[in-house]
mmCIF file of C-alpha atoms and ligand atoms in Angstrom:
data_model
loop_
_atom_site.group_PDB
_atom_site.id
_atom_site.type_symbol
_atom_site.label_atom_id
_atom_site.label_comp_id
_atom_site.label_asym_id
_atom_site.label_seq_id
_atom_site.Cartn_x
_atom_site.Cartn_y
_atom_site.Cartn_z
ATOM 1 C CA UNK A 1 98.120 117.397 159.023
ATOM 2 C CA UNK A 2 98.434 120.641 161.193
ATOM 3 C CA UNK A 3 95.951 122.975 162.174
ATOM 4 C CA UNK A 4 96.901 126.869 162.675
ATOM 5 C CA UNK A 5 94.944 129.720 162.767
ATOM 6 C CA UNK A 6 95.662 133.020 161.031
ATOM 7 C CA UNK A 7 95.884 136.090 162.871
ATOM 8 C CA UNK A 8 95.364 139.283 161.884
ATOM 9 C CA UNK A 9 97.837 142.587 162.256
ATOM 10 C CA UNK A 10 97.327 144.377 165.537
ATOM 11 C CA UNK A 11 95.705 141.742 167.214
ATOM 12 C CA UNK A 12 98.222 139.367 168.161
ATOM 13 C CA UNK A 13 98.930 139.312 171.791
ATOM 14 C CA UNK A 14 99.249 137.049 175.315
ATOM 15 C CA UNK A 15 95.229 136.717 175.154
ATOM 16 C CA UNK A 16 94.490 136.105 171.561
ATOM 17 C CA UNK A 17 98.156 133.389 171.120
ATOM 18 C CA UNK A 18 96.553 131.692 174.463
ATOM 19 C CA UNK A 19 92.983 131.443 172.543
ATOM 20 C CA UNK A 20 94.597 129.989 169.586
ATOM 21 C CA UNK A 21 96.370 127.425 171.859
ATOM 22 C CA UNK A 22 93.144 126.723 173.610
ATOM 23 C CA UNK A 23 90.794 125.872 170.511
ATOM 24 C CA UNK A 24 93.367 123.259 169.488
ATOM 25 C CA UNK A 25 96.181 125.400 166.800
ATOM 26 C CA UNK A 26 99.419 124.401 167.131
ATOM 27 C CA UNK A 27 100.555 126.682 163.907
ATOM 28 C CA UNK A 28 100.301 130.368 163.447
ATOM 29 C CA UNK A 29 99.986 132.228 160.358
ATOM 30 C CA UNK A 30 101.015 136.264 160.871
ATOM 31 C CA UNK A 31 98.832 138.960 158.950
ATOM 32 C CA UNK A 32 100.869 141.597 159.616
ATOM 33 C CA UNK A 33 99.380 144.339 157.051
ATOM 34 C CA UNK A 34 95.901 145.032 158.007
ATOM 35 C CA UNK A 35 96.275 146.399 161.342
ATOM 36 C CA UNK A 36 94.873 150.405 161.608
ATOM 37 C CA UNK A 37 97.784 153.031 161.504
ATOM 38 C CA UNK A 38 95.231 155.434 163.020
ATOM 39 C CA UNK A 39 95.523 157.869 159.559
ATOM 40 C CA UNK A 40 92.084 160.438 159.369
ATOM 41 C CA UNK A 41 91.017 158.670 155.873
ATOM 42 C CA UNK A 42 90.172 155.623 157.974
ATOM 43 C CA UNK A 43 87.571 156.968 159.781
ATOM 44 C CA UNK A 44 86.437 157.613 156.213
ATOM 45 C CA UNK A 45 86.252 154.080 155.454
ATOM 46 C CA UNK A 46 89.585 153.866 153.852
ATOM 47 C CA UNK A 47 92.356 151.260 154.983
ATOM 48 C CA UNK A 48 95.701 152.954 155.048
ATOM 49 C CA UNK A 49 99.018 150.819 155.031
ATOM 50 C CA UNK A 50 102.092 152.707 156.066
ATOM 51 C CA UNK A 51 105.685 152.263 154.784
ATOM 52 C CA UNK A 52 108.124 150.463 156.419
ATOM 53 C CA UNK A 53 106.247 149.323 159.781
ATOM 54 C CA UNK A 54 108.544 148.040 161.993
ATOM 55 C CA UNK A 55 106.405 144.910 162.104
ATOM 56 C CA UNK A 56 108.089 143.964 159.288
ATOM 57 C CA UNK A 57 111.759 144.409 160.070
ATOM 58 C CA UNK A 58 113.554 141.877 161.453
ATOM 59 C CA UNK A 59 113.646 143.076 165.299
ATOM 60 C CA UNK A 60 109.722 143.061 164.889
ATOM 61 C CA UNK A 61 109.465 139.682 163.290
ATOM 62 C CA UNK A 62 111.853 138.327 165.746
ATOM 63 C CA UNK A 63 109.969 139.552 168.283
ATOM 64 C CA UNK A 64 106.426 138.531 166.557
ATOM 65 C CA UNK A 65 108.166 134.874 166.683
ATOM 66 C CA UNK A 66 109.551 134.415 170.097
ATOM 67 C CA UNK A 67 106.170 135.974 171.266
ATOM 68 C CA UNK A 68 103.799 132.934 169.407
ATOM 69 C CA UNK A 69 106.745 130.002 170.678
ATOM 70 C CA UNK A 70 106.796 131.413 174.080
ATOM 71 C CA UNK A 71 102.711 130.111 174.250
ATOM 72 C CA UNK A 72 104.111 126.990 172.806
ATOM 73 C CA UNK A 73 102.860 127.738 169.261
ATOM 74 C CA UNK A 74 104.787 127.668 165.845
ATOM 75 C CA UNK A 75 105.206 130.653 163.589
ATOM 76 C CA UNK A 76 104.411 128.792 160.371
ATOM 77 C CA UNK A 77 104.583 132.086 157.697
ATOM 78 C CA UNK A 78 103.725 135.631 157.446
ATOM 79 C CA UNK A 79 100.777 136.451 155.311
ATOM 80 C CA UNK A 80 100.928 139.658 152.991
ATOM 81 C CA UNK A 81 103.720 141.953 152.133
ATOM 82 C CA UNK A 82 102.437 145.733 152.814
ATOM 83 C CA UNK A 83 101.252 147.735 150.076
ATOM 84 C CA UNK A 84 102.629 150.565 150.634
ATOM 85 C CA UNK A 85 106.104 148.266 150.667
ATOM 86 C CA UNK A 86 105.551 147.304 146.995
ATOM 87 C CA UNK A 87 102.974 149.209 145.672
ATOM 88 C CA UNK A 88 105.482 150.020 142.420
ATOM 89 C CA UNK A 89 106.248 146.195 142.031
ATOM 90 C CA UNK A 90 102.759 145.535 141.596
ATOM 91 C CA UNK A 91 102.282 149.409 139.173
ATOM 92 C CA UNK A 92 105.755 148.336 137.563
ATOM 93 C CA UNK A 93 106.593 152.203 138.782
ATOM 94 C CA UNK A 94 109.511 154.301 139.085
ATOM 95 C CA UNK A 95 109.963 152.815 142.787
ATOM 96 C CA UNK A 96 110.049 149.212 141.787
ATOM 97 C CA UNK A 97 113.966 148.416 142.728
ATOM 98 C CA UNK A 98 114.046 150.050 146.027
ATOM 99 C CA UNK A 99 110.858 148.022 146.800
ATOM 100 C CA UNK A 100 112.192 144.644 145.630
ATOM 101 C CA UNK A 101 115.469 145.492 147.684
ATOM 102 C CA UNK A 102 112.533 145.940 150.839
ATOM 103 C CA UNK A 103 111.316 142.656 150.083
ATOM 104 C CA UNK A 104 114.170 140.834 149.291
ATOM 105 C CA UNK A 105 115.001 142.026 153.452
ATOM 106 C CA UNK A 106 111.861 140.667 154.427
ATOM 107 C CA UNK A 107 112.510 137.515 152.746
ATOM 108 C CA UNK A 108 115.568 137.242 154.097
ATOM 109 C CA UNK A 109 114.624 138.416 157.847
ATOM 110 C CA UNK A 110 111.994 135.352 157.602
ATOM 111 C CA UNK A 111 114.944 132.826 156.048
ATOM 112 C CA UNK A 112 117.615 134.462 159.187
ATOM 113 C CA UNK A 113 114.901 133.279 162.053
ATOM 114 C CA UNK A 114 113.732 130.228 160.199
ATOM 115 C CA UNK A 115 109.865 130.969 159.495
ATOM 116 C CA UNK A 116 109.381 128.535 156.837
ATOM 117 C CA UNK A 117 106.740 130.591 154.593
ATOM 118 C CA UNK A 118 105.548 133.796 152.981
ATOM 119 C CA UNK A 119 102.102 134.215 151.791
ATOM 120 C CA UNK A 120 101.646 136.697 149.585
ATOM 121 C CA UNK A 121 98.792 138.041 146.630
ATOM 122 C CA UNK A 122 100.232 139.513 143.471
ATOM 123 C CA UNK A 123 96.977 141.722 143.016
ATOM 124 C CA UNK A 124 96.664 145.572 142.367
ATOM 125 C CA UNK A 125 92.677 145.268 142.872
ATOM 126 C CA UNK A 126 93.076 143.168 145.589
ATOM 127 C CA UNK A 127 90.402 141.375 147.644
ATOM 128 C CA UNK A 128 87.276 144.262 146.857
ATOM 129 C CA UNK A 129 83.534 143.711 146.096
ATOM 130 C CA UNK A 130 82.577 142.127 148.952
ATOM 131 C CA UNK A 131 79.617 143.167 151.157
ATOM 132 C CA UNK A 132 78.768 142.391 155.168
ATOM 133 C CA UNK A 133 75.160 139.983 154.534
ATOM 134 C CA UNK A 134 73.221 137.815 157.531
ATOM 135 C CA UNK A 135 73.003 134.813 154.912
ATOM 136 C CA UNK A 136 75.557 132.414 156.925
ATOM 137 C CA UNK A 137 73.564 129.535 159.089
ATOM 138 C CA UNK A 138 70.841 131.286 161.454
ATOM 139 C CA UNK A 139 71.895 134.797 159.794
ATOM 140 C CA UNK A 140 75.355 134.892 161.202
ATOM 141 C CA UNK A 141 77.035 137.765 159.699
ATOM 142 C CA UNK A 142 79.167 136.614 156.271
ATOM 143 C CA UNK A 143 80.685 138.239 153.286
ATOM 144 C CA UNK A 144 79.023 138.078 149.955
ATOM 145 C CA UNK A 145 79.775 139.198 146.267
ATOM 146 C CA UNK A 146 76.877 140.197 144.259
ATOM 147 C CA UNK A 147 78.571 141.866 141.010
ATOM 148 C CA UNK A 148 78.922 145.104 141.445
ATOM 149 C CA UNK A 149 79.326 148.263 139.352
ATOM 150 C CA UNK A 150 83.389 148.266 139.158
ATOM 151 C CA UNK A 151 84.413 151.932 139.673
ATOM 152 C CA UNK A 152 88.164 152.389 138.203
ATOM 153 C CA UNK A 153 90.952 152.744 141.314
ATOM 154 C CA UNK A 154 91.764 156.155 142.467
ATOM 155 C CA UNK A 155 95.651 156.807 141.849
ATOM 156 C CA UNK A 156 97.324 156.437 145.199
ATOM 157 C CA UNK A 157 95.609 152.886 146.154
ATOM 158 C CA UNK A 158 96.705 149.164 145.275
ATOM 159 C CA UNK A 159 95.412 145.919 147.105
ATOM 160 C CA UNK A 160 92.291 148.117 148.010
ATOM 161 C CA UNK A 161 94.705 150.273 150.692
ATOM 162 C CA UNK A 162 95.894 153.967 150.420
ATOM 163 C CA UNK A 163 99.545 153.565 149.672
ATOM 164 C CA UNK A 164 99.962 157.780 149.152
ATOM 165 C CA UNK A 165 97.519 159.500 151.243
ATOM 166 C CA UNK A 166 98.567 162.846 149.890
ATOM 167 C CA UNK A 167 98.291 161.916 146.220
ATOM 168 C CA UNK A 168 94.509 160.007 146.925
ATOM 169 C CA UNK A 169 91.397 161.677 146.129
ATOM 170 C CA UNK A 170 88.890 159.213 145.319
ATOM 171 C CA UNK A 171 86.386 162.283 144.781
ATOM 172 C CA UNK A 172 88.353 163.450 141.263
ATOM 173 C CA UNK A 173 87.366 161.004 138.776
ATOM 174 C CA UNK A 174 90.208 161.978 136.627
ATOM 175 C CA UNK A 175 92.435 160.617 139.553
ATOM 176 C CA UNK A 176 92.748 157.049 138.604
ATOM 177 C CA UNK A 177 95.015 154.395 137.512
ATOM 178 C CA UNK A 178 95.128 153.007 134.294
ATOM 179 C CA UNK A 179 93.520 149.975 132.650
ATOM 180 C CA UNK A 180 95.879 146.637 132.915
ATOM 181 C CA UNK A 181 95.523 144.252 131.188
ATOM 182 C CA UNK A 182 95.985 140.344 132.196
ATOM 183 C CA UNK A 183 98.858 139.739 129.918
ATOM 184 C CA UNK A 184 100.886 142.603 131.693
ATOM 185 C CA UNK A 185 99.941 141.815 135.143
ATOM 186 C CA UNK A 186 101.420 137.870 134.187
ATOM 187 C CA UNK A 187 104.677 139.635 133.097
ATOM 188 C CA UNK A 188 104.797 141.944 136.206
ATOM 189 C CA UNK A 189 104.537 138.448 138.410
ATOM 190 C CA UNK A 190 106.922 136.565 135.696
ATOM 191 C CA UNK A 191 109.516 139.118 136.584
ATOM 192 C CA UNK A 192 108.687 139.345 140.363
ATOM 193 C CA UNK A 193 109.356 135.223 140.389
ATOM 194 C CA UNK A 194 112.267 136.110 138.773
ATOM 195 C CA UNK A 195 114.145 138.104 140.582
ATOM 196 C CA UNK A 196 112.902 137.554 143.652
ATOM 197 C CA UNK A 197 112.751 133.291 143.881
ATOM 198 C CA UNK A 198 116.810 133.371 143.768
ATOM 199 C CA UNK A 199 116.551 135.544 147.199
ATOM 200 C CA UNK A 200 113.813 132.822 148.771
ATOM 201 C CA UNK A 201 116.027 130.166 147.542
ATOM 202 C CA UNK A 202 118.938 131.330 149.451
ATOM 203 C CA UNK A 203 117.104 132.397 152.420
ATOM 204 C CA UNK A 204 114.745 128.713 152.202
ATOM 205 C CA UNK A 205 111.692 130.239 152.320
ATOM 206 C CA UNK A 206 108.730 129.505 150.033
ATOM 207 C CA UNK A 207 107.135 131.958 148.796
ATOM 208 C CA UNK A 208 103.012 130.990 148.429
ATOM 209 C CA UNK A 209 100.656 132.430 146.263
ATOM 210 C CA UNK A 210 97.302 133.378 146.981
ATOM 211 C CA UNK A 211 94.514 132.641 144.291
ATOM 212 C CA UNK A 212 92.149 136.012 143.354
ATOM 213 C CA UNK A 213 89.406 136.754 145.366
ATOM 214 C CA UNK A 214 86.956 137.424 143.565
ATOM 215 C CA UNK A 215 88.544 135.032 140.866
ATOM 216 C CA UNK A 216 87.123 137.462 137.540
ATOM 217 C CA UNK A 217 89.484 138.048 134.819
ATOM 218 C CA UNK A 218 89.587 141.905 135.699
ATOM 219 C CA UNK A 219 88.590 143.628 138.508
ATOM 220 C CA UNK A 220 88.281 147.522 138.199
ATOM 221 C CA UNK A 221 89.540 147.607 135.354
ATOM 222 C CA UNK A 222 93.047 145.659 136.553
ATOM 223 C CA UNK A 223 93.827 142.244 135.204
ATOM 224 C CA UNK A 224 93.880 139.215 137.823
ATOM 225 C CA UNK A 225 96.247 136.503 137.800
ATOM 226 C CA UNK A 226 94.853 133.044 139.504
ATOM 227 C CA UNK A 227 91.466 133.450 137.789
ATOM 228 C CA UNK A 228 90.764 130.069 137.342
ATOM 229 C CA UNK A 229 92.309 126.295 138.482
ATOM 230 C CA UNK A 230 94.493 125.817 135.684
ATOM 231 C CA UNK A 231 96.110 129.368 136.357
ATOM 232 C CA UNK A 232 98.257 127.587 138.978
ATOM 233 C CA UNK A 233 99.521 124.777 136.894
ATOM 234 C CA UNK A 234 100.745 127.183 134.368
ATOM 235 C CA UNK A 235 102.668 129.332 137.329
ATOM 236 C CA UNK A 236 103.864 125.854 138.498
ATOM 237 C CA UNK A 237 105.446 124.954 135.162
ATOM 238 C CA UNK A 238 106.658 128.341 134.497
ATOM 239 C CA UNK A 239 108.682 128.791 137.802
ATOM 240 C CA UNK A 240 109.554 125.067 138.613
ATOM 241 C CA UNK A 241 111.726 126.506 142.248
ATOM 242 C CA UNK A 242 110.909 124.217 145.161
ATOM 243 C CA UNK A 243 110.616 127.173 146.765
ATOM 244 C CA UNK A 244 107.545 128.360 144.805
ATOM 245 C CA UNK A 245 104.621 127.261 146.226
ATOM 246 C CA UNK A 246 100.306 127.818 146.496
ATOM 247 C CA UNK A 247 98.490 129.267 149.356
ATOM 248 C CA UNK A 248 96.272 127.295 148.603
ATOM 249 C CA UNK A 249 92.429 128.708 148.813
ATOM 250 C CA UNK A 250 90.021 126.048 148.602
ATOM 251 C CA UNK A 251 87.392 129.116 149.234
ATOM 252 C CA UNK A 252 88.388 131.281 146.776
ATOM 253 C CA UNK A 253 89.164 128.053 144.066
ATOM 254 C CA UNK A 254 85.662 126.715 144.886
ATOM 255 C CA UNK A 255 84.397 130.604 143.788
ATOM 256 C CA UNK A 256 85.965 129.509 140.320
ATOM 257 C CA UNK A 257 83.096 128.361 137.816
ATOM 258 C CA UNK A 258 83.397 125.176 136.841
ATOM 259 C CA UNK A 259 86.210 123.755 138.883
ATOM 260 C CA UNK A 260 85.030 121.002 140.140
ATOM 261 C CA UNK A 261 86.769 121.667 143.907
ATOM 262 C CA UNK A 262 87.253 118.327 144.678
ATOM 263 C CA UNK A 263 88.678 117.331 140.786
ATOM 264 C CA UNK A 264 91.466 120.493 141.763
ATOM 265 C CA UNK A 265 92.272 119.603 145.385
ATOM 266 C CA UNK A 266 93.376 115.988 144.102
ATOM 267 C CA UNK A 267 95.558 117.379 140.972
ATOM 268 C CA UNK A 268 96.981 120.096 142.991
ATOM 269 C CA UNK A 269 97.700 118.438 146.189
ATOM 270 C CA UNK A 270 99.192 115.459 144.127
ATOM 271 C CA UNK A 271 102.084 118.272 142.852
ATOM 272 C CA UNK A 272 103.214 118.464 146.128
ATOM 273 C CA UNK A 273 103.496 122.389 145.790
ATOM 274 C CA UNK A 274 100.874 123.075 148.461
ATOM 275 C CA UNK A 275 102.755 125.898 151.204
ATOM 276 C CA UNK A 276 99.945 126.016 152.973
ATOM 277 C CA UNK A 277 95.440 125.696 152.865
ATOM 278 C CA UNK A 278 93.258 128.038 153.696
ATOM 279 C CA UNK A 279 90.107 125.287 154.557
ATOM 280 C CA UNK A 280 86.437 127.820 154.163
ATOM 281 C CA UNK A 281 83.761 126.853 152.618
ATOM 282 C CA UNK A 282 81.447 128.695 150.051
ATOM 283 C CA UNK A 283 78.021 128.979 148.862
ATOM 284 C CA UNK A 284 77.959 129.745 144.700
ATOM 285 C CA UNK A 285 80.602 131.089 141.726
ATOM 286 C CA UNK A 286 81.357 134.489 140.646
ATOM 287 C CA UNK A 287 80.030 136.321 140.139
ATOM 288 C CA UNK A 288 77.590 135.789 143.091
ATOM 289 C CA UNK A 289 78.346 133.975 146.053
ATOM 290 C CA UNK A 290 78.703 133.896 150.181
ATOM 291 C CA UNK A 291 81.268 132.734 152.585
ATOM 292 C CA UNK A 292 79.817 130.457 154.791
ATOM 293 C CA UNK A 293 80.694 127.756 157.983
ATOM 294 C CA UNK A 294 82.573 124.972 157.146
ATOM 295 C CA UNK A 295 79.753 122.511 157.056
ATOM 296 C CA UNK A 296 77.296 124.617 155.216
ATOM 297 C CA UNK A 297 79.306 125.283 151.966
ATOM 298 C CA UNK A 298 78.890 123.193 148.706
ATOM 299 C CA UNK A 299 82.606 121.967 149.024
ATOM 300 C CA UNK A 300 82.666 118.339 151.067
ATOM 301 C CA UNK A 301 85.262 119.737 153.091
ATOM 302 C CA UNK A 302 85.872 115.912 154.743
ATOM 303 C CA UNK A 303 86.458 114.585 151.292
ATOM 304 C CA UNK A 304 88.602 117.531 150.452
ATOM 305 C CA UNK A 305 90.381 116.106 153.846
ATOM 306 C CA UNK A 306 90.473 112.792 152.984
ATOM 307 C CA UNK A 307 92.160 113.736 149.451
ATOM 308 C CA UNK A 308 94.726 115.963 150.604
ATOM 309 C CA UNK A 309 95.671 113.044 153.324
ATOM 310 C CA UNK A 310 95.662 110.639 150.663
ATOM 311 C CA UNK A 311 97.548 112.449 148.053
ATOM 312 C CA UNK A 312 100.354 113.055 150.692
ATOM 313 C CA UNK A 313 99.944 116.316 151.985
ATOM 314 C CA UNK A 314 101.465 117.215 155.747
ATOM 315 C CA UNK A 315 101.548 120.926 156.168
ATOM 316 C CA UNK A 316 99.124 123.203 157.387
ATOM 317 C CA UNK A 317 94.951 123.862 157.536
ATOM 318 C CA UNK A 318 94.102 127.406 158.701
ATOM 319 C CA UNK A 319 90.188 128.174 158.852
ATOM 320 C CA UNK A 320 90.698 131.665 156.678
ATOM 321 C CA UNK A 321 88.239 133.704 157.975
ATOM 322 C CA UNK A 322 84.527 132.610 159.333
ATOM 323 C CA UNK A 323 80.731 133.900 159.596
ATOM 324 C CA UNK A 324 80.763 135.700 162.350
ATOM 325 C CA UNK A 325 78.505 134.079 165.659
ATOM 326 C CA UNK A 326 75.378 135.983 167.385
ATOM 327 C CA UNK A 327 77.142 136.397 170.725
ATOM 328 C CA UNK A 328 79.552 138.956 172.523
ATOM 329 C CA UNK A 329 82.560 137.184 170.847
ATOM 330 C CA UNK A 330 81.952 136.872 167.229
ATOM 331 C CA UNK A 331 85.019 136.520 165.219
ATOM 332 C CA UNK A 332 86.598 134.220 168.346
ATOM 333 C CA UNK A 333 83.182 131.766 168.011
ATOM 334 C CA UNK A 334 83.356 131.580 164.669
ATOM 335 C CA UNK A 335 87.228 130.338 164.515
ATOM 336 C CA UNK A 336 86.661 128.282 167.438
ATOM 337 C CA UNK A 337 83.643 126.554 165.572
ATOM 338 C CA UNK A 338 86.089 125.892 162.258
ATOM 339 C CA UNK A 339 88.915 124.365 164.176
ATOM 340 C CA UNK A 340 87.141 122.210 166.418
ATOM 341 C CA UNK A 341 84.802 120.932 162.955
ATOM 342 C CA UNK A 342 88.526 120.667 161.545
ATOM 343 C CA UNK A 343 90.296 118.788 164.450
ATOM 344 C CA UNK A 344 87.428 116.352 164.670
ATOM 345 C CA UNK A 345 87.429 116.025 160.995
ATOM 346 C CA UNK A 346 91.264 115.200 160.439
ATOM 347 C CA UNK A 347 91.167 112.890 164.124
ATOM 348 C CA UNK A 348 88.353 110.923 161.913
ATOM 349 C CA UNK A 349 90.776 109.826 159.327
ATOM 350 C CA UNK A 350 93.964 109.519 161.603
ATOM 351 C CA UNK A 351 95.215 112.724 160.094
ATOM 352 C CA UNK A 352 95.360 115.099 162.954
ATOM 353 C CA UNK A 353 99.404 115.910 163.815
ATOM 354 C CA UNK A 354 99.014 117.993 166.752
ATOM 355 C CA UNK A 355 103.251 118.515 167.478
ATOM 356 C CA UNK A 356 103.532 121.962 166.826
HETATM 357 MN MN1 MN B 401 92.216 132.805 151.639
#
């Protein structure tokens, strides 16, 4: 298996890439939508998604790939579409056709540039409701979900990001999204794949789905897709294309009640449809859980890599996110600890492939 690092948008520069290589990553997963846009709403704590960001253009992706390769690394995947580029795909809105074409263009660009995987999270509510708490080992700051009240989603927002700043008024309780049923959400996702998988097949790009975090059946009135492990199986049966797979987030899957996570790792790694792995650990399950260091959670992560190896998985593991370590560089220390642990774990079972 190979070790990668996920890098948030706006942070990918030469120094960050050297850091990745120095701590033993050979592969990069780039998140391009998390970069701040500079919009005034960000000062009020909202994240804003700008449309047609240059980062997603073929020129932008080519530049990113060249930058990654110049540091001796390989660009394994781009993770997540920009909400501004595909909100009406999620909402089944009037601009859906146009936005499907934008998504298709991104996938074709990845294919042209031989970037193998596009990770995505088909979710209206997105990752929401977790707060920072000093509850990982040694009071390290991490995130926890503690069953908060779920206000409806203001219009102009999907995936916890504002795509329409002019139409967004979080203080007006009448300007909120109507509920979306689970069945309706599944229907929209099936339609998305029915239309987009032929594009991915032609481009030679794998679409890899992240499970819903937090894994609840509904969140803020909107249905969720993969909130139990068996939903991955259901989707794999419905969409047998080799260009559809799992962005296999062990942390999120472990947050699902009764999931017996090592059995889940065993079952789904046998299918050969894991595109790449988010390798992180948690304590608890919904509606109450927290993220922790890789070696302190409920999941025996060493056993997880043994199972992946035994079942023939040879792809990339990234640490997803980690608690922040108290020092001058909390993020760097957190991921460096995770990568060191992961390299040693793979080495101990003779499973580390160190070639970019
Ligand atoms: Mn994840």
